[in-house]
Coordinates of C-alpha atoms in Angstrom, one line a residue:
Chain A
M1 CA 132.6 88.8 81.7
E2 CA 134.3 90.9 84.3
Y3 CA 131.9 91.6 87.0
V4 CA 134.6 93.0 89.2
N5 CA 137.5 94.8 87.6
P6 CA 140.7 93.2 88.8
L7 CA 142.7 96.4 88.7
T8 CA 140.3 99.0 90.2
G9 CA 137.9 96.7 92.1
F10 CA 134.9 98.5 90.7
R11 CA 131.8 96.6 89.5
I12 CA 130.2 97.1 86.2
D13 CA 128.0 100.0 87.4
G14 CA 131.0 101.7 89.2
R15 CA 130.2 100.5 92.7
R16 CA 132.6 98.9 95.2
P17 CA 131.8 95.3 96.2
N18 CA 130.3 96.2 99.5
E19 CA 128.4 99.3 98.3
L20 CA 124.6 99.4 98.2
R21 CA 122.8 101.0 95.2
Q22 CA 121.2 104.4 95.8
I23 CA 118.1 103.9 97.9
K24 CA 115.1 106.2 98.2
G25 CA 111.9 105.7 100.2
E26 CA 108.7 107.8 100.1
L27 CA 105.5 107.5 102.2
G28 CA 101.9 108.1 101.2
V29 CA 102.1 107.7 97.4
V30 CA 98.7 106.1 97.0
A31 CA 96.0 108.5 98.3
N32 CA 93.2 105.9 98.7
A33 CA 95.2 103.4 100.6
D34 CA 95.5 103.2 104.4
G35 CA 99.2 103.2 104.0
S36 CA 101.5 103.2 101.0
A37 CA 105.1 103.7 100.1
L38 CA 107.5 103.8 97.2
F39 CA 110.9 102.3 97.5
E40 CA 113.8 102.5 95.0
M41 CA 117.0 100.5 95.1
G42 CA 119.0 101.7 92.1
N43 CA 116.7 101.2 89.1
T44 CA 114.3 98.8 90.9
R45 CA 111.2 100.7 91.8
V46 CA 108.3 99.3 93.8
I47 CA 105.0 100.7 95.1
V48 CA 103.3 99.0 98.1
A49 CA 99.8 99.8 99.2
V50 CA 98.4 98.5 102.5
Y51 CA 94.6 98.2 103.2
G52 CA 93.7 97.4 106.7
P53 CA 93.0 96.4 109.3
R54 CA 89.6 95.9 107.8
E55 CA 86.8 93.4 107.9
V56 CA 87.6 89.9 106.6
Q57 CA 86.1 89.5 103.2
N58 CA 86.1 85.7 103.2
K59 CA 84.5 84.7 106.5
S60 CA 85.8 81.1 106.2
Q61 CA 89.3 82.4 106.6
Q62 CA 88.6 84.6 109.6
N63 CA 90.8 83.9 112.6
N64 CA 89.4 84.7 116.0
N65 CA 92.7 85.2 117.6
Q66 CA 94.7 87.2 115.2
A67 CA 94.6 89.3 112.0
L68 CA 94.8 87.7 108.6
V69 CA 97.7 89.0 106.5
R70 CA 97.4 88.7 102.8
C71 CA 99.8 89.8 100.1
E72 CA 99.7 90.0 96.3
Y73 CA 102.7 90.7 94.1
S74 CA 102.3 92.0 90.6
M75 CA 104.7 93.2 88.0
A76 CA 103.8 95.9 85.5
N77 CA 104.0 94.9 81.8
F78 CA 106.8 97.4 81.3
S79 CA 108.8 96.6 84.4
T80 CA 111.4 94.5 82.7
G81 CA 113.7 95.2 79.7
D82 CA 111.6 93.3 77.2
R83 CA 107.9 94.0 77.5
T84 CA 106.0 90.9 78.4
R85 CA 102.3 90.5 79.1
R86 CA 102.2 88.9 82.5
Q87 CA 99.5 86.5 83.6
K88 CA 98.2 87.1 87.1
G89 CA 98.9 84.2 89.4
D90 CA 101.9 82.8 87.7
R91 CA 104.2 80.7 89.8
R92 CA 106.9 83.3 90.5
S93 CA 104.4 85.9 91.6
T94 CA 102.7 83.4 93.9
E95 CA 106.0 82.4 95.4
I96 CA 107.1 86.0 96.0
S97 CA 103.7 86.9 97.4
L98 CA 104.0 84.0 99.9
V99 CA 107.6 85.1 100.9
I100 CA 106.6 88.7 101.5
R101 CA 103.5 87.7 103.4
Q102 CA 105.5 85.3 105.7
T103 CA 108.2 87.9 106.3
M104 CA 105.8 90.7 107.2
E105 CA 103.6 88.4 109.3
A106 CA 106.5 87.6 111.5
S107 CA 106.8 91.3 112.4
I108 CA 103.1 92.5 112.6
L109 CA 101.5 92.2 116.0
T110 CA 98.6 90.2 114.6
H111 CA 97.2 89.3 118.0
L112 CA 96.2 92.9 118.6
M113 CA 93.7 92.9 115.7
P114 CA 91.7 89.6 115.8
R115 CA 89.0 88.9 113.2
S116 CA 90.4 91.4 110.8
Q117 CA 92.5 91.3 107.6
I118 CA 95.5 93.3 106.4
D119 CA 96.1 93.4 102.7
I120 CA 99.6 94.2 101.3
F121 CA 99.5 94.9 97.6
V122 CA 102.9 95.1 95.9
Q123 CA 103.3 96.6 92.4
V124 CA 106.7 96.5 90.7
L125 CA 107.2 99.5 88.3
Q126 CA 110.8 98.7 87.3
A127 CA 112.7 95.5 88.0
D128 CA 116.5 95.6 88.0
G129 CA 117.5 92.9 90.4
G130 CA 116.7 92.7 94.1
T131 CA 112.9 93.1 93.5
R132 CA 112.0 90.9 96.5
S133 CA 114.1 93.0 98.8
A134 CA 112.8 96.2 97.5
C135 CA 109.2 94.9 98.0
I136 CA 109.9 93.9 101.7
N137 CA 111.5 97.3 102.4
A138 CA 108.6 99.1 100.8
A139 CA 106.1 96.9 102.7
T140 CA 107.7 97.9 106.0
L141 CA 107.3 101.6 105.1
A142 CA 103.8 101.1 103.9
L143 CA 102.7 99.2 107.1
A144 CA 104.3 102.0 109.2
D145 CA 102.4 104.6 107.1
A146 CA 99.2 102.7 107.8
G147 CA 99.9 102.7 111.5
I148 CA 99.9 99.0 111.9
P149 CA 101.7 97.9 115.0
M150 CA 104.9 95.9 114.3
R151 CA 107.6 94.3 116.5
D152 CA 110.4 95.7 114.5
I153 CA 111.5 97.2 111.2
V154 CA 111.9 94.4 108.6
T155 CA 114.5 95.1 105.9
S156 CA 115.9 92.9 103.2
C157 CA 119.0 92.9 101.0
T158 CA 120.7 90.6 98.5
A159 CA 124.3 89.6 98.2
G160 CA 126.2 87.4 95.7
Y161 CA 129.6 86.0 94.9
L162 CA 131.2 86.7 91.5
C163 CA 134.9 86.7 90.5
S164 CA 135.8 85.4 94.0
T165 CA 134.3 88.5 95.6
P166 CA 131.2 88.8 97.8
L167 CA 129.1 91.5 96.2
L168 CA 126.3 93.5 98.0
D169 CA 123.0 94.3 96.4
L170 CA 123.1 92.7 93.0
N171 CA 121.5 94.4 90.0
Y172 CA 119.9 92.4 87.1
V173 CA 123.1 91.9 85.1
E174 CA 125.0 90.6 88.1
D175 CA 122.0 88.4 89.2
S176 CA 121.8 86.8 85.7
A177 CA 125.5 86.0 85.7
G178 CA 124.8 82.5 87.1
G179 CA 126.5 83.1 90.4
P180 CA 124.8 82.5 93.8
D181 CA 122.2 85.0 95.0
V182 CA 121.5 85.2 98.7
T183 CA 118.4 87.1 99.9
V184 CA 118.3 88.0 103.6
G185 CA 115.5 89.6 105.6
I186 CA 116.1 90.7 109.2
L187 CA 114.3 92.2 112.1
S188 CA 116.8 95.0 112.6
K189 CA 116.8 95.9 116.3
M190 CA 116.1 92.3 117.5
D191 CA 118.9 91.1 115.2
K192 CA 117.0 88.1 114.0
V193 CA 116.9 86.6 110.5
T194 CA 113.3 86.1 109.1
L195 CA 114.0 85.4 105.5
L196 CA 116.9 83.5 104.0
Q197 CA 117.0 82.3 100.4
M198 CA 119.8 81.2 98.1
D199 CA 120.1 79.7 94.7
A200 CA 123.2 78.1 92.9
K201 CA 125.9 76.7 95.1
L202 CA 128.5 78.1 97.6
P203 CA 131.1 76.6 99.9
M204 CA 130.0 76.9 103.5
D205 CA 132.7 79.3 104.8
I206 CA 132.1 81.7 101.8
F207 CA 128.3 81.4 102.4
E208 CA 128.8 82.8 105.9
N209 CA 130.7 85.8 104.5
V210 CA 128.1 86.5 101.9
M211 CA 125.3 86.2 104.4
Q212 CA 127.1 88.6 106.8
L213 CA 127.5 91.1 104.0
A214 CA 123.8 90.9 103.2
I215 CA 123.0 91.4 106.9
E216 CA 125.2 94.5 107.0
G217 CA 123.3 95.8 103.9
C218 CA 120.0 95.1 105.7
K219 CA 121.1 97.1 108.7
A220 CA 122.2 100.1 106.6
I221 CA 118.8 100.0 104.9
A222 CA 117.1 99.9 108.3
N223 CA 118.9 103.0 109.4
Y224 CA 117.7 104.8 106.3
I225 CA 114.2 103.6 106.8
R226 CA 114.3 104.8 110.4
E227 CA 115.3 108.3 109.1
V228 CA 112.5 108.4 106.6
L229 CA 110.0 107.4 109.2
L230 CA 111.4 110.0 111.7
E231 CA 111.2 112.7 109.0
N232 CA 107.6 111.8 108.2
T233 CA 106.6 111.9 111.9
K234 CA 108.1 115.4 112.2
Q235 CA 106.2 116.6 109.2
L236 CA 102.9 115.1 110.7
E237 CA 103.7 116.8 114.0
S238 CA 104.3 120.2 112.4
R239 CA 101.1 119.9 110.4
R240 CA 99.2 119.2 113.5
G241 CA 100.6 122.4 114.9
G242 CA 102.6 120.6 117.6
Chain B
M1 CA 85.5 102.9 98.7
V2 CA 83.4 103.3 101.8
G3 CA 79.7 103.4 101.1
L4 CA 77.8 106.7 101.0
S5 CA 75.0 107.5 103.3
E6 CA 71.7 109.0 102.0
G7 CA 72.7 112.4 103.3
E8 CA 76.0 112.3 101.5
K9 CA 74.4 111.2 98.3
H10 CA 71.9 114.0 98.5
F11 CA 74.7 116.5 99.2
I12 CA 76.6 115.4 96.1
R13 CA 73.6 115.6 93.9
G14 CA 72.5 118.9 95.3
G15 CA 76.0 120.4 94.9
I16 CA 76.1 119.4 91.3
A17 CA 72.7 120.9 90.7
Q18 CA 73.9 124.2 92.2
D19 CA 77.2 124.2 90.2
L20 CA 79.3 123.8 93.4
R21 CA 80.8 120.4 93.8
S22 CA 82.1 118.8 97.1
D23 CA 85.6 120.0 96.4
G24 CA 84.6 123.5 95.4
R25 CA 84.8 122.9 91.6
K26 CA 82.3 124.1 89.0
R27 CA 80.6 121.5 86.9
L28 CA 82.9 121.9 83.9
Q29 CA 86.2 122.3 85.8
F30 CA 89.0 119.7 85.8
R31 CA 91.0 118.9 88.9
S32 CA 94.6 120.1 88.8
I33 CA 96.7 118.0 86.5
S34 CA 100.3 117.1 87.2
V35 CA 102.4 115.5 84.5
E36 CA 105.8 113.8 84.7
T37 CA 107.6 112.4 81.7
G38 CA 110.3 109.7 81.4
V39 CA 109.3 107.9 84.5
I40 CA 110.2 104.5 83.0
P41 CA 113.7 104.9 81.6
Q42 CA 113.8 101.5 79.9
A43 CA 110.7 102.3 77.8
N44 CA 110.8 104.3 74.6
G45 CA 108.4 106.8 76.1
S46 CA 106.6 107.1 79.4
A47 CA 104.5 109.5 81.4
R48 CA 102.7 109.7 84.8
V49 CA 99.6 111.8 85.1
R50 CA 98.0 112.8 88.4
L51 CA 94.4 114.1 88.4
G52 CA 93.6 114.8 92.0
A53 CA 94.0 111.4 93.7
T54 CA 93.9 109.5 90.4
D55 CA 97.4 108.4 89.5
V56 CA 98.2 106.6 86.2
I57 CA 101.4 105.6 84.3
A58 CA 101.6 105.0 80.6
S59 CA 104.6 103.4 79.0
I60 CA 105.4 102.9 75.3
K61 CA 107.7 100.3 74.0
A62 CA 108.6 99.8 70.3
E63 CA 109.7 96.5 69.0
L64 CA 110.4 95.4 65.4
G65 CA 107.6 93.3 63.9
K66 CA 105.9 92.3 60.7
P67 CA 102.9 94.3 59.4
S68 CA 99.6 92.5 59.0
I69 CA 98.8 91.2 55.5
L70 CA 95.6 93.4 55.3
R71 CA 97.5 96.6 56.0
P72 CA 101.1 96.2 54.7
D73 CA 101.8 99.9 54.8
K74 CA 101.0 100.5 58.4
G75 CA 102.7 99.7 61.7
K76 CA 100.8 98.0 64.6
V77 CA 99.8 99.5 67.9
S78 CA 98.2 97.6 70.9
I79 CA 96.9 99.2 74.0
F80 CA 96.6 97.3 77.3
V81 CA 95.5 98.7 80.6
D82 CA 96.2 97.1 84.0
C83 CA 94.4 98.1 87.2
S84 CA 96.9 97.5 89.9
P85 CA 95.5 96.1 93.2
T86 CA 97.2 99.1 94.9
A87 CA 94.4 101.3 93.6
A88 CA 91.6 99.3 95.3
P89 CA 91.5 96.0 97.1
M90 CA 88.8 94.8 94.7
F91 CA 91.4 94.8 91.9
E92 CA 93.3 91.9 93.5
G93 CA 93.7 88.7 91.6
R94 CA 91.4 88.9 88.6
G95 CA 89.0 91.4 90.1
G96 CA 90.3 94.3 88.1
E97 CA 90.2 92.4 84.8
E98 CA 86.7 93.6 83.7
L99 CA 87.6 97.2 84.3
S100 CA 91.0 96.8 82.6
N101 CA 89.3 95.3 79.6
D102 CA 86.7 98.1 79.5
L103 CA 89.4 100.8 79.6
S104 CA 91.6 99.0 77.0
V105 CA 88.8 98.7 74.6
A106 CA 87.6 102.3 75.0
L107 CA 91.1 103.6 74.5
Q108 CA 91.6 101.4 71.4
R109 CA 88.4 102.7 70.0
C110 CA 89.3 106.3 70.6
L111 CA 92.9 106.2 69.5
L112 CA 93.2 103.5 66.9
G113 CA 90.2 104.2 64.7
G114 CA 88.1 101.5 63.0
T115 CA 89.0 98.0 62.1
S116 CA 90.3 99.1 58.7
G117 CA 92.7 101.4 60.5
A118 CA 91.0 104.5 59.1
G119 CA 90.8 107.6 61.1
A120 CA 93.3 106.6 63.7
G121 CA 94.5 109.2 66.1
I122 CA 98.0 107.8 65.9
D123 CA 99.5 107.9 62.4
L124 CA 100.2 104.3 61.8
S125 CA 102.0 104.9 58.4
S126 CA 104.8 106.6 60.2
L127 CA 105.6 103.3 61.9
I128 CA 106.4 101.4 58.7
I129 CA 110.0 100.6 57.8
V130 CA 109.7 98.3 54.8
D131 CA 106.3 97.9 53.2
G132 CA 104.9 94.4 53.9
K133 CA 108.0 93.2 55.7
V134 CA 109.2 95.2 58.7
C135 CA 107.3 97.7 60.8
W136 CA 107.4 99.0 64.4
D137 CA 105.0 97.3 66.9
L138 CA 104.1 99.9 69.5
Y139 CA 103.0 98.4 72.9
I140 CA 101.2 101.0 74.9
D141 CA 100.7 99.9 78.6
G142 CA 98.7 101.8 81.1
L143 CA 98.9 101.1 84.8
V144 CA 96.4 102.5 87.3
I145 CA 98.2 103.1 90.6
S146 CA 95.5 105.0 92.5
S147 CA 91.9 105.5 91.5
D148 CA 89.6 108.4 92.4
G149 CA 87.4 108.5 89.3
N150 CA 87.9 109.5 85.7
L151 CA 90.4 106.8 84.8
L152 CA 89.7 107.0 81.1
D153 CA 90.6 110.7 80.8
A154 CA 93.7 110.3 82.9
L155 CA 94.9 107.3 80.9
A156 CA 94.3 109.1 77.5
A157 CA 96.2 112.1 78.8
A158 CA 99.0 109.9 80.0
I159 CA 99.2 108.1 76.6
K160 CA 99.3 111.5 74.8
V161 CA 102.1 112.8 77.0
A162 CA 104.0 109.5 76.7
L163 CA 103.7 109.6 73.0
S164 CA 105.2 113.0 72.9
N165 CA 108.1 111.7 75.0
T166 CA 108.6 108.7 72.8
G167 CA 111.7 108.3 70.7
I168 CA 111.6 105.7 67.9
P169 CA 115.2 104.6 67.0
K170 CA 116.3 105.4 63.5
V171 CA 116.5 102.3 61.3
S172 CA 118.6 101.8 58.2
V173 CA 117.7 99.0 55.9
L174 CA 120.5 96.8 54.8
G175 CA 120.2 94.2 52.0
A176 CA 117.3 94.4 49.5
S177 CA 116.3 90.7 49.1
S178 CA 112.8 90.5 47.8
D179 CA 111.5 87.4 49.6
E180 CA 113.2 87.1 52.9
Q181 CA 113.2 89.5 55.8
P182 CA 115.5 92.4 55.1
D183 CA 118.2 93.1 57.6
V184 CA 117.7 96.2 59.5
D185 CA 120.1 98.1 61.6
V186 CA 118.6 99.8 64.6
S187 CA 120.5 102.8 65.7
D188 CA 121.3 103.3 69.4
E189 CA 122.1 106.9 69.0
E190 CA 119.5 108.7 66.9
F191 CA 115.8 108.9 67.7
L192 CA 112.8 110.2 65.9
Q193 CA 110.3 112.1 68.0
F194 CA 106.8 110.8 67.6
D195 CA 104.4 113.3 66.0
T196 CA 101.5 113.8 68.5
S197 CA 99.6 116.7 67.0
G198 CA 96.9 114.4 65.8
V199 CA 96.6 112.4 69.1
P200 CA 93.2 113.0 70.7
V201 CA 92.3 113.5 74.3
I202 CA 89.3 112.0 76.0
V203 CA 86.7 114.0 78.0
T204 CA 84.2 112.1 80.0
L205 CA 80.9 113.8 80.9
T206 CA 79.0 112.2 83.7
K207 CA 75.3 112.9 84.0
V208 CA 74.1 113.2 87.6
G209 CA 70.5 114.2 87.9
R210 CA 69.8 116.7 85.2
H211 CA 73.4 118.1 84.9
Y212 CA 76.6 117.0 83.5
I213 CA 80.0 117.2 85.2
V214 CA 83.5 116.9 83.9
D215 CA 86.2 114.9 85.7
A216 CA 84.1 113.1 88.3
T217 CA 85.6 111.7 91.5
S218 CA 84.7 108.2 92.4
E219 CA 82.1 109.4 94.9
E220 CA 80.4 111.4 92.1
E221 CA 80.7 108.5 89.7
S222 CA 78.8 106.3 92.1
Q223 CA 75.8 108.8 91.7
M224 CA 75.9 108.8 87.9
S225 CA 73.0 107.8 85.7
S226 CA 75.1 107.6 82.6
A227 CA 78.3 108.9 81.1
I228 CA 79.6 109.7 77.7
S229 CA 83.3 109.7 76.9
V230 CA 84.2 111.7 73.8
S231 CA 87.6 111.7 72.2
V232 CA 88.5 115.0 70.5
N233 CA 91.6 116.0 68.7
R234 CA 93.2 119.5 68.3
R235 CA 91.2 120.3 65.2
G236 CA 87.9 119.7 67.1
Q237 CA 87.2 116.5 65.3
I238 CA 85.6 113.7 67.2
C239 CA 87.7 110.5 67.1
G240 CA 85.6 108.2 69.2
L241 CA 82.6 107.9 71.5
T242 CA 81.6 105.6 74.3
K243 CA 78.4 105.7 76.4
R244 CA 78.3 104.0 79.7
G245 CA 75.6 103.5 82.3
G246 CA 72.2 102.0 82.1
A247 CA 70.0 105.1 82.0
G248 CA 68.7 106.0 78.5
L249 CA 69.5 109.5 77.1
D250 CA 67.5 111.6 74.9
P251 CA 69.3 112.2 71.5
S252 CA 69.2 115.9 72.0
V253 CA 70.9 115.5 75.3
V254 CA 73.6 113.3 73.7
L255 CA 74.3 116.0 71.1
D256 CA 74.5 118.6 73.7
M257 CA 76.9 116.6 75.8
I258 CA 79.1 116.1 72.8
S259 CA 79.3 119.8 72.1
V260 CA 80.1 120.5 75.7
A261 CA 82.8 117.9 75.7
N262 CA 84.2 119.4 72.5
S263 CA 84.6 122.9 74.1
V264 CA 86.0 121.5 77.3
S265 CA 88.5 119.3 75.4
Q266 CA 90.1 122.3 73.8
Q267 CA 91.0 123.7 77.2
L268 CA 92.3 120.3 78.3
I269 CA 94.5 120.0 75.1
T270 CA 95.9 123.5 75.9
V271 CA 96.7 122.5 79.5
L272 CA 98.3 119.2 78.4
D273 CA 100.4 120.9 75.7
S274 CA 101.8 123.4 78.1
E275 CA 102.6 120.7 80.6
I276 CA 104.3 118.7 77.9
A277 CA 106.3 121.8 76.8
A278 CA 107.2 122.4 80.5
A279 CA 108.4 118.8 81.0
E280 CA 110.5 118.9 77.8
A281 CA 112.0 122.2 78.8
S282 CA 112.9 120.9 82.3
E283 CA 114.5 117.8 80.6
E284 CA 116.9 120.0 78.7

């Protein structure tokens, strides 16, 4: 299958190899939560709700020096093309929950909130490739909406390598093509990588190119997230009458 | 939800007794409903309903299947509700399972009729393709994103709107072998709109003190003694009934609540129908 058209250079959805899908972020979608956000990357739609900092529910896990960060990832029954009844706690969900938790924990200033817990609940409404990245981007927005202090904005993006071309932001069809899939998460201003995952195989020099491409994608998403947060702050300020 | 103090509980009960609830509504007044259709493009039909801070999504997927032996002339419908942990921290892991099961069963009772399939709000015979061999299996999935009381009504409304948005692909039957599964050709182009005139809505009446309220918020629900959920269709027929809550109710009170629910439901059906029409108009 031709994932990249050799004549025009367009991918199957009409994008160029280094083009992100259309992204959209919205704050405050779940009224009851302390912070919440909706993030869309193309057809992938994810809602994240943050509850916290609040009292630790399981006292045995309480940490006297820093906040406890917990994360749960769940996919809706209708999120993928074929409708499947998902079991809570299956291995993929547990793994992604762990990945998101570790990535966000690296950025949250947990030492400012000892003996408390912060819950990050991720709900995937539609999955079309790059779900893990969309979840991390949405979690950043939700944590900011909740006013939880963070070191930096964490963003994530995927990149792959098909038809001898590095491709940015794979959708589901490109992801299932069997080529490599590199997921990168960075702390944007500090320019540090906090998440790096890859499956399949890639020669080392090509891997560097693909990873660089993913990092560029992350930085573009970080700029967009910064704009969304700025816009939100302006609205809050005008509502306060400032 | 944060616990309520004695003063707050007294305030809620007193307000209901005086027909002036905490958010200014009257006892039999719904919160403002906002409806969006087609929120899940890869499903056959979908809808998102917001009732105040309660936010639910319903999605409908149709797949080809075999009808059950007991009812060879009817398609199959299954309803599952999932309470997402985003709605409340206590829904994480398997915490939301009990509530999800409760809601699924209540919706099945109200929309799918009895075990024989009689009296179903959804016309199952319209889902049959070849008697005894091929039928449509409808999977109705509800997802609660944000919860502020009255989940059952919101889910039933979302399912009704999603059904009106559902397009079942046209199927042409090829090959007329008597024993094996006939081949069917599912069209990608043509769709049949689902007929939702018989689909009921659910109105939950919550009894607080000596009065009943419609569309309770989660604070008001915490003060309830009992609640009755009545499913009514456009013709004013009752399609299902569920009573929740430990307090006993006098039979005359139950009948009164049912008749109140009946009258309120006609208003709700009108509001929903106009929202559906508005959504369809904006789609074109």
